[in-house]
XYZ file of C-alpha atoms in Angstrom:
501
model
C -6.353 11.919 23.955
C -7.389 7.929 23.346
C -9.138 8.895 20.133
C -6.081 11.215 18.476
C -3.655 8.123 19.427
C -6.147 5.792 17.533
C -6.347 8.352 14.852
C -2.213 8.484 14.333
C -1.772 4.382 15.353
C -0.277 2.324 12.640
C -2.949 0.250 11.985
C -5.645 3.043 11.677
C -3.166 4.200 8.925
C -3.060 1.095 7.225
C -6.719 0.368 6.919
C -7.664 3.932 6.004
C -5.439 2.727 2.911
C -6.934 -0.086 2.603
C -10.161 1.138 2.689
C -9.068 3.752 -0.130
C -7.697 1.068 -2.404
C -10.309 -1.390 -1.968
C -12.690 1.909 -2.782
C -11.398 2.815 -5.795
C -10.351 -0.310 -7.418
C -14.031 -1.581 -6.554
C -14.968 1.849 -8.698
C -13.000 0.522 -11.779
C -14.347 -2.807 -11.836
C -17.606 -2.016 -10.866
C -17.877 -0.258 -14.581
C -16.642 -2.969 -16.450
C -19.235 -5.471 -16.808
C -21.698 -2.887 -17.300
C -19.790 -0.172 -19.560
C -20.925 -1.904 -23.061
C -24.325 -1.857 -21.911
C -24.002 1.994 -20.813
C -22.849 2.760 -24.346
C -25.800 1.422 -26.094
C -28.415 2.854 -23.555
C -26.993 5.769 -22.284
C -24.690 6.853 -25.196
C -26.724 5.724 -27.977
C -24.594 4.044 -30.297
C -26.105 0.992 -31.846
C -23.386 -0.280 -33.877
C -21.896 -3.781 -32.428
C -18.312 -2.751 -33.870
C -19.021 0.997 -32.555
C -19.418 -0.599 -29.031
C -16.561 -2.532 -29.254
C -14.054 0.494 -30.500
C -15.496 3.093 -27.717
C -15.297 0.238 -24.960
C -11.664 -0.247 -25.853
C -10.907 3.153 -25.914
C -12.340 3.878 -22.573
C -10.515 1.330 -21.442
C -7.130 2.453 -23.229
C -8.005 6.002 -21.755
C -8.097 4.515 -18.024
C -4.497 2.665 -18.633
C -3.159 5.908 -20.271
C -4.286 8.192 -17.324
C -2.842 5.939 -14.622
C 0.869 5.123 -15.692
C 0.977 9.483 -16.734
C -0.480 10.290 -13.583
C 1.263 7.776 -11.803
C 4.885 9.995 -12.706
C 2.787 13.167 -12.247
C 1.934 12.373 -8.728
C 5.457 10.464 -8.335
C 6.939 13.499 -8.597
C 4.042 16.168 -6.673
C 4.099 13.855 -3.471
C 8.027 14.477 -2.819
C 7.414 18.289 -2.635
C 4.676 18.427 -0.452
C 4.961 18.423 3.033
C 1.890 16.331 3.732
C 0.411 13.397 1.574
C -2.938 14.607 2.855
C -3.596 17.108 0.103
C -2.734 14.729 -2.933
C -4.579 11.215 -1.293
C -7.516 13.769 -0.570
C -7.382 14.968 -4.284
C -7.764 11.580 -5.717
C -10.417 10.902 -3.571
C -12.038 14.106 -5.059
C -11.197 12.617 -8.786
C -12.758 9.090 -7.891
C -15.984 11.067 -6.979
C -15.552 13.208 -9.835
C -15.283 10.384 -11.897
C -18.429 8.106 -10.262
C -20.474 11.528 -10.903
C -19.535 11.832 -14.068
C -20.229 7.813 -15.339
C -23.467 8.164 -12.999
C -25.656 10.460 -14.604
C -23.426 11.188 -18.180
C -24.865 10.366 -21.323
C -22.111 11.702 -24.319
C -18.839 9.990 -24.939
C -17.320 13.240 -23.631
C -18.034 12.550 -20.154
C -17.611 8.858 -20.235
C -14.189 9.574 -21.733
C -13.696 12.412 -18.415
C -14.568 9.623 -16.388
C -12.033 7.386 -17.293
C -9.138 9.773 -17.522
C -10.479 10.866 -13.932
C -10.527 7.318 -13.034
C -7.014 6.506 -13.809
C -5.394 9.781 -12.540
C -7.576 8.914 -9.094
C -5.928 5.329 -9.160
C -2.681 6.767 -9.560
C -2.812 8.905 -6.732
C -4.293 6.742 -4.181
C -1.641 4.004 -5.115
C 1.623 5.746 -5.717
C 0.681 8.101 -2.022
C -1.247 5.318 -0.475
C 2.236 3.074 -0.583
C 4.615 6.373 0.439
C 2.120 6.761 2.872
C 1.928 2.970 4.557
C 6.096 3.193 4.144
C 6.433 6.674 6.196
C 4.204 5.298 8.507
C 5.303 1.460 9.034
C 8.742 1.886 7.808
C 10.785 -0.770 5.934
C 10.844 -3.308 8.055
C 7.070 -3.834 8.433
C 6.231 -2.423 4.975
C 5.717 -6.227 3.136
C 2.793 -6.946 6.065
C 1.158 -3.100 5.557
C 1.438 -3.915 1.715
C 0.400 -7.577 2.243
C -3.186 -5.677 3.600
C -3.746 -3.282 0.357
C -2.979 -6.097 -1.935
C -5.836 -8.007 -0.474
C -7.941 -4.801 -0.365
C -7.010 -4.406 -3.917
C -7.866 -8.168 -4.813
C -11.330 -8.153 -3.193
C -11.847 -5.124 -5.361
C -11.368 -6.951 -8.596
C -13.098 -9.893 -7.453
C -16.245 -8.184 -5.976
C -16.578 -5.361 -8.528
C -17.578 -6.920 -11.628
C -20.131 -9.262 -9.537
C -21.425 -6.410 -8.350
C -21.922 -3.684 -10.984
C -23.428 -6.795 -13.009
C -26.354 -7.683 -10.162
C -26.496 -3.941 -9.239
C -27.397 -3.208 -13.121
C -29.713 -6.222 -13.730
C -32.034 -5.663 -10.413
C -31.692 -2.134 -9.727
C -30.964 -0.002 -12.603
C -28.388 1.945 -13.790
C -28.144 4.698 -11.250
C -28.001 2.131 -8.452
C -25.082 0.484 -9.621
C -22.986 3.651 -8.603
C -24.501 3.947 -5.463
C -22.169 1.624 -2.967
C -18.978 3.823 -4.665
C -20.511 6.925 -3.897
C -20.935 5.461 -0.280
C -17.602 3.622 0.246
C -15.865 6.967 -1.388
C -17.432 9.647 1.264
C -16.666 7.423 4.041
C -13.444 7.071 3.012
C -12.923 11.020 2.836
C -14.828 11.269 6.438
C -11.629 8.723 7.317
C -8.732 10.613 5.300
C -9.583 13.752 7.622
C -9.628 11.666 10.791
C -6.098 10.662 9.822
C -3.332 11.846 11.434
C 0.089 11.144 9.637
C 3.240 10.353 11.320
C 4.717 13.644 9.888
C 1.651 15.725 11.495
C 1.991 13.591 14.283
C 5.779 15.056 15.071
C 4.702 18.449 13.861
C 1.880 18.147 17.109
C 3.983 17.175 19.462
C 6.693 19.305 18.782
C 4.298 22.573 18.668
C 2.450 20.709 22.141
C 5.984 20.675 24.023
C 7.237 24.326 22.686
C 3.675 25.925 23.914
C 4.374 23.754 27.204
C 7.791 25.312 27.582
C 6.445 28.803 27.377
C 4.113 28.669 29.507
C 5.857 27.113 31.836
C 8.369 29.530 32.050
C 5.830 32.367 31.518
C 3.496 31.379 34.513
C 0.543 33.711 34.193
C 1.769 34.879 30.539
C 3.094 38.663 32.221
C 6.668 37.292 31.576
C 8.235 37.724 34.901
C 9.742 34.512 34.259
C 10.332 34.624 30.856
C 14.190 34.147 30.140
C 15.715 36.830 27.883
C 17.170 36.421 25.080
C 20.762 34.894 24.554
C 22.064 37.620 22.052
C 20.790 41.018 21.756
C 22.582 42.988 18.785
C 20.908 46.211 19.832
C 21.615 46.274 23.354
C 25.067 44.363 23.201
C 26.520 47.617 21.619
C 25.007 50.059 23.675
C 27.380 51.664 25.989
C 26.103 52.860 29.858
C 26.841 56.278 30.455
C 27.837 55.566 33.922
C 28.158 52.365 36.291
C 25.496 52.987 38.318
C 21.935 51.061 37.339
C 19.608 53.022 36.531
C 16.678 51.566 38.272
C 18.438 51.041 41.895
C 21.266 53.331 42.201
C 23.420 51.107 43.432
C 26.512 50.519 41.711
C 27.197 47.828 38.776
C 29.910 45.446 40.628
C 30.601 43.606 36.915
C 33.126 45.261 34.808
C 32.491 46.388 31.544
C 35.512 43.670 30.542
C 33.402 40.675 32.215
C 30.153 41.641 30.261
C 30.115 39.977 26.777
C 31.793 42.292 24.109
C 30.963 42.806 20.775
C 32.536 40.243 18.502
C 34.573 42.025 15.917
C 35.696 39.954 13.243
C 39.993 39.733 13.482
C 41.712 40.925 10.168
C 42.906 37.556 9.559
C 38.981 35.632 9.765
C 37.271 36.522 6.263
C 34.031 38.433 6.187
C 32.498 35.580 4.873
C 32.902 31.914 5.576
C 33.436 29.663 2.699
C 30.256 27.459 2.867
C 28.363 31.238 3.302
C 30.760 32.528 0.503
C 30.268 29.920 -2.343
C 26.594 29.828 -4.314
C 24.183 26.909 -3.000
C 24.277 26.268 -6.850
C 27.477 25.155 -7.200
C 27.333 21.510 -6.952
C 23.069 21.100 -7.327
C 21.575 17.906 -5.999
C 21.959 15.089 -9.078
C 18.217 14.479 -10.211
C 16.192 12.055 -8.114
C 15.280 9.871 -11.190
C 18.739 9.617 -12.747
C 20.227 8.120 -9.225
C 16.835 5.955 -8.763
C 17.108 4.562 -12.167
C 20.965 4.084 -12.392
C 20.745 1.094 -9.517
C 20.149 -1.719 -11.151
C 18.591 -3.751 -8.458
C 15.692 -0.929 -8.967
C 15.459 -1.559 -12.372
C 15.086 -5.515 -11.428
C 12.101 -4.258 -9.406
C 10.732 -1.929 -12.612
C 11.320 -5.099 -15.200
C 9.579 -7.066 -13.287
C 6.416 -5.284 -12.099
C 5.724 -4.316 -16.070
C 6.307 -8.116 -16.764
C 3.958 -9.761 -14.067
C 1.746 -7.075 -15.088
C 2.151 -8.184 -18.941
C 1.569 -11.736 -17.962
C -1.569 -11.232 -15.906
C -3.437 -9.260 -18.143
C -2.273 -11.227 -20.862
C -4.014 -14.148 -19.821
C -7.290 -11.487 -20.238
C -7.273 -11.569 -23.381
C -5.998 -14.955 -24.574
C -7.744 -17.568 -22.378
C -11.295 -17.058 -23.078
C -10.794 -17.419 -26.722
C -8.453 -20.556 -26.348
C -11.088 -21.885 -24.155
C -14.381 -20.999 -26.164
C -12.498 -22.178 -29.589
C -10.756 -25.208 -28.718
C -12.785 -26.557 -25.910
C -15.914 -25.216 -26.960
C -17.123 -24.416 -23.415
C -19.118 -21.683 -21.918
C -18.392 -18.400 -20.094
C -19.142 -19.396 -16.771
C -16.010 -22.200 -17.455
C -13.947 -19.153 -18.222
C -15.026 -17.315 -15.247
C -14.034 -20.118 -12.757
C -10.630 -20.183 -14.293
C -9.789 -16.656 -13.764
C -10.947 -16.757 -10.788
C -8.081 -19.526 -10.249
C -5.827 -17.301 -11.235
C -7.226 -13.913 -8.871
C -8.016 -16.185 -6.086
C -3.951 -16.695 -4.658
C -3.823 -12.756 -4.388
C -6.027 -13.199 -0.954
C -3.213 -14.784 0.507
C -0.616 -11.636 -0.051
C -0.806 -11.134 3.449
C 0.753 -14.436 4.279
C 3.557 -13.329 1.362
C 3.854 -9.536 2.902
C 4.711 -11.379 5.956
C 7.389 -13.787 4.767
C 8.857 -10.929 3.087
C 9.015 -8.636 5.751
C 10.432 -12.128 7.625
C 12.689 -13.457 4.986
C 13.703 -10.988 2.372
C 12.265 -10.188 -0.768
C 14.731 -12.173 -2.627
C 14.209 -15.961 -1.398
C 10.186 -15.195 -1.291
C 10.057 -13.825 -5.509
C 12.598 -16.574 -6.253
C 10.130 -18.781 -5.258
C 6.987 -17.681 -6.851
C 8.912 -17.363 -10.366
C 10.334 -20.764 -9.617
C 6.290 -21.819 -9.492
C 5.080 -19.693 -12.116
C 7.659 -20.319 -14.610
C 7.267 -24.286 -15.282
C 3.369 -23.643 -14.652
C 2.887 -20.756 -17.433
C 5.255 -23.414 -19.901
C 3.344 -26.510 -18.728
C 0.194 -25.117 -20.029
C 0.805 -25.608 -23.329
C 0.655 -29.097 -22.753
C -3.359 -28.598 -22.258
C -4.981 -28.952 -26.237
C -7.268 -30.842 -28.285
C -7.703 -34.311 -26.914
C -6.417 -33.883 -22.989
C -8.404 -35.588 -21.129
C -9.723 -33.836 -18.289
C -8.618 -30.092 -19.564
C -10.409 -27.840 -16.935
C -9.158 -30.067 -13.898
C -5.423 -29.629 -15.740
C -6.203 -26.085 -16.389
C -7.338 -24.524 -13.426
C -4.717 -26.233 -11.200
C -1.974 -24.974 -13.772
C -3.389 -21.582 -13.400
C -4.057 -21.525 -9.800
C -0.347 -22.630 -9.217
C 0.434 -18.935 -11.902
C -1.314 -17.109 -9.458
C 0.609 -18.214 -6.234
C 3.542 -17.732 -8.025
C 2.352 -14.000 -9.201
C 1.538 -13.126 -5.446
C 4.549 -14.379 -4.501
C 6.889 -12.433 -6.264
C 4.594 -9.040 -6.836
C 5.100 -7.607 -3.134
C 8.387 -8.595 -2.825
C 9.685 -6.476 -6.034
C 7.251 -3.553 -4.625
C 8.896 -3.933 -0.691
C 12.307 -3.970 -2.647
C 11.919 -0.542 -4.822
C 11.460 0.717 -1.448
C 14.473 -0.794 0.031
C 16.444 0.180 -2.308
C 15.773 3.921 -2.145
C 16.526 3.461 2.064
C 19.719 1.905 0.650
C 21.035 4.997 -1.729
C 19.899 7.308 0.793
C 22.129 5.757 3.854
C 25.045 5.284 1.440
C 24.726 8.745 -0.105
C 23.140 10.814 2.916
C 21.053 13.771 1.586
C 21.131 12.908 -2.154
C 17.475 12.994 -2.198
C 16.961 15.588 -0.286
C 14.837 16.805 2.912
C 11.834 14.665 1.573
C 13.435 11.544 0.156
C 12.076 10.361 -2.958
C 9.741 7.472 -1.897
C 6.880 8.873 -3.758
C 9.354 9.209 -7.284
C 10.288 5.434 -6.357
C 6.356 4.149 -5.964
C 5.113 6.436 -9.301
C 7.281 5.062 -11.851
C 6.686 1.228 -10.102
C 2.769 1.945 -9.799
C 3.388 3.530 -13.887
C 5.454 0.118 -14.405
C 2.435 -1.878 -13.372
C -0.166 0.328 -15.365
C 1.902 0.096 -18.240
C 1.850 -3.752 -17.995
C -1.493 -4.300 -17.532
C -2.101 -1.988 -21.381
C 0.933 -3.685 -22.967
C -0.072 -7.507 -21.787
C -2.986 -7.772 -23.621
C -1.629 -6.041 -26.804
C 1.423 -8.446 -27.130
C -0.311 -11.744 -26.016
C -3.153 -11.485 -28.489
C -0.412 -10.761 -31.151
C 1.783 -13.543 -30.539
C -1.018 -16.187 -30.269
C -2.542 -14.707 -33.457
C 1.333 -15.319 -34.717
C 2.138 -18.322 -32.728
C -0.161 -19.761 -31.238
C -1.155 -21.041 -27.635
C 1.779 -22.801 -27.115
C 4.055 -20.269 -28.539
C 2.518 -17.383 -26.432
C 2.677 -19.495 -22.852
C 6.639 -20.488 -23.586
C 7.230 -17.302 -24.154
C 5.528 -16.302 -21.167
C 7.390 -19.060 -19.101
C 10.516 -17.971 -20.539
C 10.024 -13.870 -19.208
C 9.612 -15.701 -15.554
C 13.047 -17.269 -16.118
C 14.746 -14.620 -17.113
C 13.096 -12.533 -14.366
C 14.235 -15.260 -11.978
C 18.048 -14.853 -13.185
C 18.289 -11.219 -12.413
C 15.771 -11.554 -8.775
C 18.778 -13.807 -7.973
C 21.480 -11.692 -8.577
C 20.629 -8.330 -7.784
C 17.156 -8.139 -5.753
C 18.126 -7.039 -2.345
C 21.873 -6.571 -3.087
C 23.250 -3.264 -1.093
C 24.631 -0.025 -2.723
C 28.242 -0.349 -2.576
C 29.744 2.559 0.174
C 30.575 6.303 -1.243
C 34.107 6.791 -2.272
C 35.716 9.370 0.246
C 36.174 12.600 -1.253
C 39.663 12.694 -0.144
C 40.295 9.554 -1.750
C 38.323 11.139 -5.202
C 40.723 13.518 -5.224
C 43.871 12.213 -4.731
């Protein structure tokens, strides 16, 4: 009994999550450092410009199958009844996909891989959040979110160190190995887990077998109670008023025994709710009310543009450094890991959310990200001292990142719990939590292909200084509507007597 509470506890929930996230993410990043190398060895293509086309395109391939899968399995995980089924099938594509990079050698299953990759990602993300909300509920849902994001961020920090040792010391094959591990433990865990829905679904099964067999004793229903309503028997008439079992006389009149209702001519055959179609006046469709809030498209806007701005720095920043600076990869390196190291603290940030509201907490990371993003173009030719300026400008980007990712997230969330107690039942018996965490987790997917697109254009076109204002003028703007419409509440229904007067 100990061991089934454990297995249906909050906090079991969360870090089987976790555990997932931190799984597959490590998966994704454990390739990266390794996948050009994979393409000349295993592949066979020699070609430096051949390498660099393929890599992309794997890469492209990952982004493309996480923001479609991410509305896919938006959309599957509100029609289920269980978010077992779906979390266990992107555990199945994350193995699918390790197999497949492990011992493949065509750009066929590479190219599998990566699709399988990002449709694994955007199961375990979009049902891994519906699944920490229907567990933790609102209130607590910043703190359960604040642990994947650090699952998520030790991912992308320890993957690509990793897969690079793991490849130079051990060999190909071996770099797969601690996925393959982490990803069968974590479907020995996802069976373990017992969801709050299966959890209610126990308990209410547990007390109905309790009730019958407590009234049914040995099970040879002596004291079994019978039936409130029997059509058949209610309209049989005795043929005389003596039982016929005892003899003895029936002392109830036939007029105290319950009659057969008979509808009166005045009461209609049918009543109206039974008479009219159930399609008369169809549910409105989940996405058009989700999307027509605009305090959920505040939350969309500005997932896709932290997402932008993050990766954009990928693919700007090492050039800018290398060409102006002249300085070596490992100087790049410690700068982005300026930048990733502030997402270890989103527990600290899940917890002043769930504390404070996710409005004063992202108003205050873009208040610290936008004048840091804008002050680095003040870092050029002839600063003196340019990594000490740079990395503190770009550690200060990342606390303001982490401080205003989970608080959008915690607010797409809210404001579903908000449409849905303002407009009871317009989403149905299943809500649409799932819909709400697909199109953000698509948002975010989308980001991270668009960012580095659009930030190597404009520096091509403008320059470093260009690219960074611009940057620092998207956190502005994002700041303007955070402040006016994160965490605002739906306005109330109008009464349907006052519609139609």
């Amino acid at each position: 009994m100990v061991f089934r509470r454990v297995r249906a506890s909050k906090k079991f929930t969360i870090f089987v999550v976790c555990v997932a996230v931190f799984a597959d993410v490590f998966l994704q990043n454990l390739i990266v450092p390794v996948l050009p190398y994979a393409l000349r060895e295993r592949v066979g293509l020699s070609d430096d410009a051949d390498v660099q086309r393929w890599n992309s395109i794997l890469i492209a391939a990952f982004g493309g199958a996480w923001t479609l899968g991410s509305f896919l399995f938006g959309f599957v995980g509100d029609l289920v009844s269980t978010r077992r089924t779906p979390f266990v099938l992107g555990l199945l594509l994350s193995l699918g996909a390790t197999l497949f990079l492990a011992l493949g050698s065509s750009l066929l299953l590479f190219l599998a891989a990566r699709i399988l990759e990002g449709l694994s990602t955007a199961v375990i993300a979009t049902i891994g959040q519906a699944l920490l909300h229907d567990t933790v509920g609102q209130e607590n849902l910043g703190r359960a979110m604040g642990f994947s994001s650090l699952a998520l961020s030790m991912a992308l920090l320890l993957g690509p160190v990793v897969g690079g040792l793991l490849y130079e010391y051990c060999g190909y094959f071996m770099t797969f190995v601690p996925a393959l591990i982490m990803l069968g433990v974590e479907i020995v865990l996802r069976a373990m887990l017992i969801e709050k829905r299966d959890g209610k679904k126990y308990r209410s099964g547990g007390r109905q077998l309790l009730d019958d067999s407590g009234e049914a004793g040995d099970g040879s229903g002596a004291n079994q109670k019978e039936p409130r309503n029997n059509t058949a028997n209610d309209n049989v008439v005795p043929s005389s008023p003596t039982s016929p079992t005892t003899g003895d006389v029936e002392t109830t009149p036939p007029a105290a025994r319950d009659p057969p209702h008979h509808p009166a001519e005045t009461e209609p055959l049918l009543s109206l709710e039974q008479s009219e179609p159930s399609s008369a006046n169809p549910p409105p469709n989940a996405y058009f009310v989700i999307l027509s809030s605009p305090r959920f498209l505040v939350a969309l806007i500005g997932i896709f543009a932290l997402g932008s701005i993050a990766n954009g720095f990928d693919a700007i920043l090492a050039p800018y450094i290398a060409s102006t600076f002249n300085l070596g990869p490992h100087y790049v390196a410690v700068l982005f890991l300026a930048i990733a190291i502030p997402m270890l603290f989103s527990l600290l940030t899940g917890y002043l959310t769930d504390r404070y509201g996710s409005k004063p907490v992202a108003c205050t990371g873009l208040s610290i990200a936008a004048p840091a993003i804008a002050a680095l173009s003040l870092v050029g030719p002839g600063s003196a001292k340019p990594m000490l300026k740079l990395g503190g400008l770009l550690f200060a980007v990342g606390v303001g990142l982490a401080l205003t990712t989970i608080p959008l997230r915690v607010d797409a969330a809210a404001t579903i719990e908000d449409i849905e107690r303002t407009r009871p039942g317009v989403f149905g018996e299943k809500g649409a939590y799932t819909k709400a965490f697909g199109m953000v987790n698509a948002m975010d997917a989308a980001g991270g292909m668009a960012g580095p697109l659009v930030a190597g254009y404009l520096k091509i076109s403008l320059g470093w200084r260009g690219v960074v204002w611009i940057m620092g003028g998207v956190c502005l703007c994002l700041w303007v509507g955070v402040l006016g419409l994160t965490g605002r509440k739906a306005p109330k229904p109008v009464e349907e007597g006052s519609e139609r007067g």
